[in-house]
Amino acid sequence: MSTSDHAAGREQATGTSHAVLRSTADLPAPWAAICGASVDVVQGRWNGPRGLGSDKPCADCRRLAES
């Protein structure tokens, strides 16, 4: 998989951005990030400003999305 296979998700309580599989991003909330975290909002691309370009990207999601 590559970072383009993921959408950007966010935990509203912490503001942390997570990677969500694009194939599940259109399903109803809540979503599961690839690291296992519950995500409240999915919006944009993981390799965009709301994902990797955000202030708080998840280190585990970064590692998993790039492997």
PDB file of N, CA and C in Angstrom:
ATOM      1  N   MET A   1       0.836  -1.179   0.000  1.00  0.00           N
ATOM      2  CA  MET A   1       0.000   0.000   0.000  1.00  0.00           C
ATOM      3  C   MET A   1       0.879   1.239   0.000  1.00  0.00           C
ATOM      4  N   SER A   2       0.313   2.316  -0.454  1.00  0.00           N
ATOM      5  CA  SER A   2       1.031   3.585  -0.417  1.00  0.00           C
ATOM      6  C   SER A   2       0.180   4.607   0.323  1.00  0.00           C
ATOM      7  N   THR A   3       0.774   5.759   0.614  1.00  0.00           N
ATOM      8  CA  THR A   3       0.025   6.783   1.341  1.00  0.00           C
ATOM      9  C   THR A   3      -1.173   7.272   0.555  1.00  0.00           C
ATOM     10  N   SER A   4      -1.175   7.116  -0.776  1.00  0.00           N
ATOM     11  CA  SER A   4      -2.310   7.571  -1.582  1.00  0.00           C
ATOM     12  C   SER A   4      -3.501   6.615  -1.489  1.00  0.00           C
ATOM     13  N   ASP A   5      -3.324   5.453  -0.872  1.00  0.00           N
ATOM     14  CA  ASP A   5      -4.409   4.486  -0.685  1.00  0.00           C
ATOM     15  C   ASP A   5      -5.252   4.804   0.547  1.00  0.00           C
ATOM     16  N   HIS A   6      -4.953   5.924   1.198  1.00  0.00           N
ATOM     17  CA  HIS A   6      -5.589   6.253   2.469  1.00  0.00           C
ATOM     18  C   HIS A   6      -6.214   7.639   2.457  1.00  0.00           C
ATOM     19  N   ALA A   7      -7.264   7.772   3.235  1.00  0.00           N
ATOM     20  CA  ALA A   7      -7.895   9.075   3.465  1.00  0.00           C
ATOM     21  C   ALA A   7      -7.422   9.580   4.824  1.00  0.00           C
ATOM     22  N   ALA A   8      -7.579  10.865   5.056  1.00  0.00           N
ATOM     23  CA  ALA A   8      -7.195  11.455   6.340  1.00  0.00           C
ATOM     24  C   ALA A   8      -8.381  11.433   7.286  1.00  0.00           C
ATOM     25  N   GLY A   9      -8.166  10.895   8.459  1.00  0.00           N
ATOM     26  CA  GLY A   9      -9.170  10.896   9.507  1.00  0.00           C
ATOM     27  C   GLY A   9      -8.641  11.660  10.705  1.00  0.00           C
ATOM     28  N   ARG A  10      -9.544  12.058  11.608  1.00  0.00           N
ATOM     29  CA  ARG A  10      -9.106  12.817  12.774  1.00  0.00           C
ATOM     30  C   ARG A  10      -9.917  12.421  14.001  1.00  0.00           C
ATOM     31  N   GLU A  11      -9.215  12.291  15.106  1.00  0.00           N
ATOM     32  CA  GLU A  11      -9.852  12.133  16.411  1.00  0.00           C
ATOM     33  C   GLU A  11     -10.169  13.535  16.903  1.00  0.00           C
ATOM     34  N   GLN A  12     -11.430  13.858  17.088  1.00  0.00           N
ATOM     35  CA  GLN A  12     -11.776  15.214  17.500  1.00  0.00           C
ATOM     36  C   GLN A  12     -11.298  15.536  18.912  1.00  0.00           C
ATOM     37  N   ALA A  13     -11.283  14.567  19.790  1.00  0.00           N
ATOM     38  CA  ALA A  13     -10.879  14.826  21.177  1.00  0.00           C
ATOM     39  C   ALA A  13      -9.410  15.219  21.288  1.00  0.00           C
ATOM     40  N   THR A  14      -8.568  14.637  20.444  1.00  0.00           N
ATOM     41  CA  THR A  14      -7.126  14.895  20.534  1.00  0.00           C
ATOM     42  C   THR A  14      -6.593  15.746  19.388  1.00  0.00           C
ATOM     43  N   GLY A  15      -7.312  15.775  18.265  1.00  0.00           N
ATOM     44  CA  GLY A  15      -6.838  16.495  17.087  1.00  0.00           C
ATOM     45  C   GLY A  15      -5.825  15.720  16.269  1.00  0.00           C
ATOM     46  N   THR A  16      -5.538  14.496  16.671  1.00  0.00           N
ATOM     47  CA  THR A  16      -4.567  13.673  15.955  1.00  0.00           C
ATOM     48  C   THR A  16      -5.144  13.197  14.626  1.00  0.00           C
ATOM     49  N   SER A  17      -4.334  13.298  13.569  1.00  0.00           N
ATOM     50  CA  SER A  17      -4.732  12.808  12.246  1.00  0.00           C
ATOM     51  C   SER A  17      -4.317  11.354  12.104  1.00  0.00           C
ATOM     52  N   HIS A  18      -5.178  10.578  11.477  1.00  0.00           N
ATOM     53  CA  HIS A  18      -4.932   9.151  11.267  1.00  0.00           C
ATOM     54  C   HIS A  18      -5.207   8.788   9.820  1.00  0.00           C
ATOM     55  N   ALA A  19      -4.611   7.699   9.367  1.00  0.00           N
ATOM     56  CA  ALA A  19      -4.856   7.170   8.023  1.00  0.00           C
ATOM     57  C   ALA A  19      -5.998   6.161   8.091  1.00  0.00           C
ATOM     58  N   VAL A  20      -6.955   6.323   7.183  1.00  0.00           N
ATOM     59  CA  VAL A  20      -8.106   5.415   7.063  1.00  0.00           C
ATOM     60  C   VAL A  20      -8.069   4.853   5.653  1.00  0.00           C
ATOM     61  N   LEU A  21      -8.296   3.554   5.514  1.00  0.00           N
ATOM     62  CA  LEU A  21      -8.312   2.965   4.175  1.00  0.00           C
ATOM     63  C   LEU A  21      -9.367   3.657   3.320  1.00  0.00           C
ATOM     64  N   ARG A  22      -9.005   4.032   2.107  1.00  0.00           N
ATOM     65  CA  ARG A  22      -9.962   4.686   1.201  1.00  0.00           C
ATOM     66  C   ARG A  22     -11.187   3.812   0.960  1.00  0.00           C
ATOM     67  N   SER A  23     -10.986   2.499   0.925  1.00  0.00           N
ATOM     68  CA  SER A  23     -12.104   1.590   0.655  1.00  0.00           C
ATOM     69  C   SER A  23     -13.156   1.609   1.758  1.00  0.00           C
ATOM     70  N   THR A  24     -12.819   2.082   2.950  1.00  0.00           N
ATOM     71  CA  THR A  24     -13.793   2.150   4.043  1.00  0.00           C
ATOM     72  C   THR A  24     -14.215   3.583   4.368  1.00  0.00           C
ATOM     73  N   ALA A  25     -13.591   4.569   3.747  1.00  0.00           N
ATOM     74  CA  ALA A  25     -13.857   5.977   4.070  1.00  0.00           C
ATOM     75  C   ALA A  25     -15.283   6.404   3.726  1.00  0.00           C
ATOM     76  N   ASP A  26     -15.937   5.730   2.785  1.00  0.00           N
ATOM     77  CA  ASP A  26     -17.306   6.085   2.415  1.00  0.00           C
ATOM     78  C   ASP A  26     -18.360   5.408   3.290  1.00  0.00           C
ATOM     79  N   LEU A  27     -17.941   4.535   4.179  1.00  0.00           N
ATOM     80  CA  LEU A  27     -18.866   3.867   5.082  1.00  0.00           C
ATOM     81  C   LEU A  27     -19.276   4.835   6.201  1.00  0.00           C
ATOM     82  N   PRO A  28     -20.365   4.548   6.909  1.00  0.00           N
ATOM     83  CA  PRO A  28     -20.788   5.428   8.010  1.00  0.00           C
ATOM     84  C   PRO A  28     -19.782   5.430   9.162  1.00  0.00           C
ATOM     85  N   ALA A  29     -19.809   6.511   9.924  1.00  0.00           N
ATOM     86  CA  ALA A  29     -18.948   6.659  11.114  1.00  0.00           C
ATOM     87  C   ALA A  29     -19.377   5.673  12.189  1.00  0.00           C
ATOM     88  N   PRO A  30     -18.524   5.352  13.118  1.00  0.00           N
ATOM     89  CA  PRO A  30     -17.121   5.744  13.240  1.00  0.00           C
ATOM     90  C   PRO A  30     -16.249   4.884  12.338  1.00  0.00           C
ATOM     91  N   TRP A  31     -15.099   5.405  12.025  1.00  0.00           N
ATOM     92  CA  TRP A  31     -14.141   4.712  11.175  1.00  0.00           C
ATOM     93  C   TRP A  31     -12.995   4.210  12.033  1.00  0.00           C
ATOM     94  N   ALA A  32     -12.300   3.216  11.527  1.00  0.00           N
ATOM     95  CA  ALA A  32     -11.113   2.698  12.207  1.00  0.00           C
ATOM     96  C   ALA A  32      -9.885   3.106  11.403  1.00  0.00           C
ATOM     97  N   ALA A  33      -8.955   3.714  12.067  1.00  0.00           N
ATOM     98  CA  ALA A  33      -7.679   4.056  11.440  1.00  0.00           C
ATOM     99  C   ALA A  33      -6.866   2.780  11.275  1.00  0.00           C
ATOM    100  N   ILE A  34      -5.864   2.827  10.436  1.00  0.00           N
ATOM    101  CA  ILE A  34      -5.053   1.625  10.221  1.00  0.00           C
ATOM    102  C   ILE A  34      -4.246   1.247  11.456  1.00  0.00           C
ATOM    103  N   CYS A  35      -4.110   2.165  12.410  1.00  0.00           N
ATOM    104  CA  CYS A  35      -3.428   1.860  13.675  1.00  0.00           C
ATOM    105  C   CYS A  35      -4.399   1.296  14.709  1.00  0.00           C
ATOM    106  N   GLY A  36      -5.708   1.308  14.397  1.00  0.00           N
ATOM    107  CA  GLY A  36      -6.717   0.782  15.304  1.00  0.00           C
ATOM    108  C   GLY A  36      -7.495   1.844  16.062  1.00  0.00           C
ATOM    109  N   ALA A  37      -7.092   3.102  15.956  1.00  0.00           N
ATOM    110  CA  ALA A  37      -7.785   4.192  16.658  1.00  0.00           C
ATOM    111  C   ALA A  37      -9.154   4.445  16.032  1.00  0.00           C
ATOM    112  N   SER A  38     -10.095   4.876  16.855  1.00  0.00           N
ATOM    113  CA  SER A  38     -11.402   5.270  16.360  1.00  0.00           C
ATOM    114  C   SER A  38     -11.324   6.711  15.854  1.00  0.00           C
ATOM    115  N   VAL A  39     -11.866   6.938  14.659  1.00  0.00           N
ATOM    116  CA  VAL A  39     -11.771   8.238  13.999  1.00  0.00           C
ATOM    117  C   VAL A  39     -13.160   8.842  13.876  1.00  0.00           C
ATOM    118  N   ASP A  40     -13.282  10.129  14.211  1.00  0.00           N
ATOM    119  CA  ASP A  40     -14.569  10.822  14.201  1.00  0.00           C
ATOM    120  C   ASP A  40     -14.902  11.465  12.862  1.00  0.00           C
ATOM    121  N   VAL A  41     -13.884  11.934  12.152  1.00  0.00           N
ATOM    122  CA  VAL A  41     -14.069  12.682  10.907  1.00  0.00           C
ATOM    123  C   VAL A  41     -13.103  12.143   9.858  1.00  0.00           C
ATOM    124  N   VAL A  42     -13.589  11.943   8.642  1.00  0.00           N
ATOM    125  CA  VAL A  42     -12.718  11.584   7.510  1.00  0.00           C
ATOM    126  C   VAL A  42     -12.884  12.666   6.464  1.00  0.00           C
ATOM    127  N   GLN A  43     -11.756  13.268   6.079  1.00  0.00           N
ATOM    128  CA  GLN A  43     -11.826  14.376   5.135  1.00  0.00           C
ATOM    129  C   GLN A  43     -10.459  14.585   4.495  1.00  0.00           C
ATOM    130  N   GLY A  44     -10.391  14.415   3.202  1.00  0.00           N
ATOM    131  CA  GLY A  44      -9.151  14.664   2.480  1.00  0.00           C
ATOM    132  C   GLY A  44      -8.282  13.431   2.329  1.00  0.00           C
ATOM    133  N   ARG A  45      -7.087  13.673   1.811  1.00  0.00           N
ATOM    134  CA  ARG A  45      -6.121  12.604   1.548  1.00  0.00           C
ATOM    135  C   ARG A  45      -5.122  12.512   2.700  1.00  0.00           C
ATOM    136  N   TRP A  46      -4.678  11.304   2.994  1.00  0.00           N
ATOM    137  CA  TRP A  46      -3.697  11.101   4.046  1.00  0.00           C
ATOM    138  C   TRP A  46      -2.390  11.827   3.701  1.00  0.00           C
ATOM    139  N   ASN A  47      -2.014  11.846   2.438  1.00  0.00           N
ATOM    140  CA  ASN A  47      -0.770  12.525   2.063  1.00  0.00           C
ATOM    141  C   ASN A  47      -1.000  14.009   1.779  1.00  0.00           C
ATOM    142  N   GLY A  48      -2.102  14.564   2.241  1.00  0.00           N
ATOM    143  CA  GLY A  48      -2.423  15.974   2.060  1.00  0.00           C
ATOM    144  C   GLY A  48      -2.310  16.757   3.363  1.00  0.00           C
ATOM    145  N   PRO A  49      -2.825  17.989   3.370  1.00  0.00           N
ATOM    146  CA  PRO A  49      -2.692  18.858   4.543  1.00  0.00           C
ATOM    147  C   PRO A  49      -3.475  18.410   5.774  1.00  0.00           C
ATOM    148  N   ARG A  50      -4.488  17.585   5.608  1.00  0.00           N
ATOM    149  CA  ARG A  50      -5.261  17.119   6.771  1.00  0.00           C
ATOM    150  C   ARG A  50      -4.739  15.802   7.326  1.00  0.00           C
ATOM    151  N   GLY A  51      -3.789  15.209   6.640  1.00  0.00           N
ATOM    152  CA  GLY A  51      -3.184  13.956   7.095  1.00  0.00           C
ATOM    153  C   GLY A  51      -1.743  14.182   7.513  1.00  0.00           C
ATOM    154  N   LEU A  52      -0.819  13.759   6.647  1.00  0.00           N
ATOM    155  CA  LEU A  52       0.605  13.924   6.949  1.00  0.00           C
ATOM    156  C   LEU A  52       1.014  15.379   7.127  1.00  0.00           C
ATOM    157  N   GLY A  53       0.322  16.297   6.483  1.00  0.00           N
ATOM    158  CA  GLY A  53       0.657  17.708   6.582  1.00  0.00           C
ATOM    159  C   GLY A  53       0.051  18.412   7.778  1.00  0.00           C
ATOM    160  N   SER A  54      -0.691  17.683   8.607  1.00  0.00           N
ATOM    161  CA  SER A  54      -1.338  18.298   9.771  1.00  0.00           C
ATOM    162  C   SER A  54      -0.324  18.515  10.901  1.00  0.00           C
ATOM    163  N   ASP A  55      -0.775  19.188  11.937  1.00  0.00           N
ATOM    164  CA  ASP A  55       0.081  19.449  13.100  1.00  0.00           C
ATOM    165  C   ASP A  55       0.395  18.184  13.900  1.00  0.00           C
ATOM    166  N   LYS A  56      -0.540  17.215  13.886  1.00  0.00           N
ATOM    167  CA  LYS A  56      -0.389  16.026  14.735  1.00  0.00           C
ATOM    168  C   LYS A  56      -0.699  14.735  13.981  1.00  0.00           C
ATOM    169  N   PRO A  57       0.117  14.344  12.989  1.00  0.00           N
ATOM    170  CA  PRO A  57      -0.135  13.051  12.342  1.00  0.00           C
ATOM    171  C   PRO A  57       0.279  11.895  13.260  1.00  0.00           C
ATOM    172  N   CYS A  58      -0.470  10.845  13.227  1.00  0.00           N
ATOM    173  CA  CYS A  58      -0.190   9.657  14.031  1.00  0.00           C
ATOM    174  C   CYS A  58       1.076   8.967  13.503  1.00  0.00           C
ATOM    175  N   ALA A  59       2.032   8.749  14.395  1.00  0.00           N
ATOM    176  CA  ALA A  59       3.291   8.110  14.009  1.00  0.00           C
ATOM    177  C   ALA A  59       3.066   6.668  13.555  1.00  0.00           C
ATOM    178  N   ASP A  60       2.154   5.948  14.215  1.00  0.00           N
ATOM    179  CA  ASP A  60       1.880   4.559  13.831  1.00  0.00           C
ATOM    180  C   ASP A  60       1.228   4.502  12.448  1.00  0.00           C
ATOM    181  N   CYS A  61       0.276   5.401  12.174  1.00  0.00           N
ATOM    182  CA  CYS A  61      -0.353   5.436  10.849  1.00  0.00           C
ATOM    183  C   CYS A  61       0.674   5.771   9.766  1.00  0.00           C
ATOM    184  N   ARG A  62       1.559   6.714  10.077  1.00  0.00           N
ATOM    185  CA  ARG A  62       2.609   7.077   9.110  1.00  0.00           C
ATOM    186  C   ARG A  62       3.446   5.842   8.768  1.00  0.00           C
ATOM    187  N   ARG A  63       3.882   5.127   9.792  1.00  0.00           N
ATOM    188  CA  ARG A  63       4.724   3.939   9.587  1.00  0.00           C
ATOM    189  C   ARG A  63       3.969   2.860   8.808  1.00  0.00           C
ATOM    190  N   LEU A  64       2.727   2.604   9.189  1.00  0.00           N
ATOM    191  CA  LEU A  64       1.943   1.553   8.538  1.00  0.00           C
ATOM    192  C   LEU A  64       1.571   1.889   7.103  1.00  0.00           C
ATOM    193  N   ALA A  65       1.255   3.139   6.842  1.00  0.00           N
ATOM    194  CA  ALA A  65       0.856   3.557   5.485  1.00  0.00           C
ATOM    195  C   ALA A  65       2.022   3.523   4.517  1.00  0.00           C
ATOM    196  N   GLU A  66       3.221   3.727   5.022  1.00  0.00           N
ATOM    197  CA  GLU A  66       4.385   3.769   4.153  1.00  0.00           C
ATOM    198  C   GLU A  66       5.019   2.399   3.954  1.00  0.00           C
ATOM    199  N   SER A  67       4.562   1.387   4.676  1.00  0.00           N
ATOM    200  CA  SER A  67       5.164   0.070   4.532  1.00  0.00           C
ATOM    201  C   SER A  67       4.420  -0.790   3.533  1.00  0.00           C
TER     202      SER A  67
END
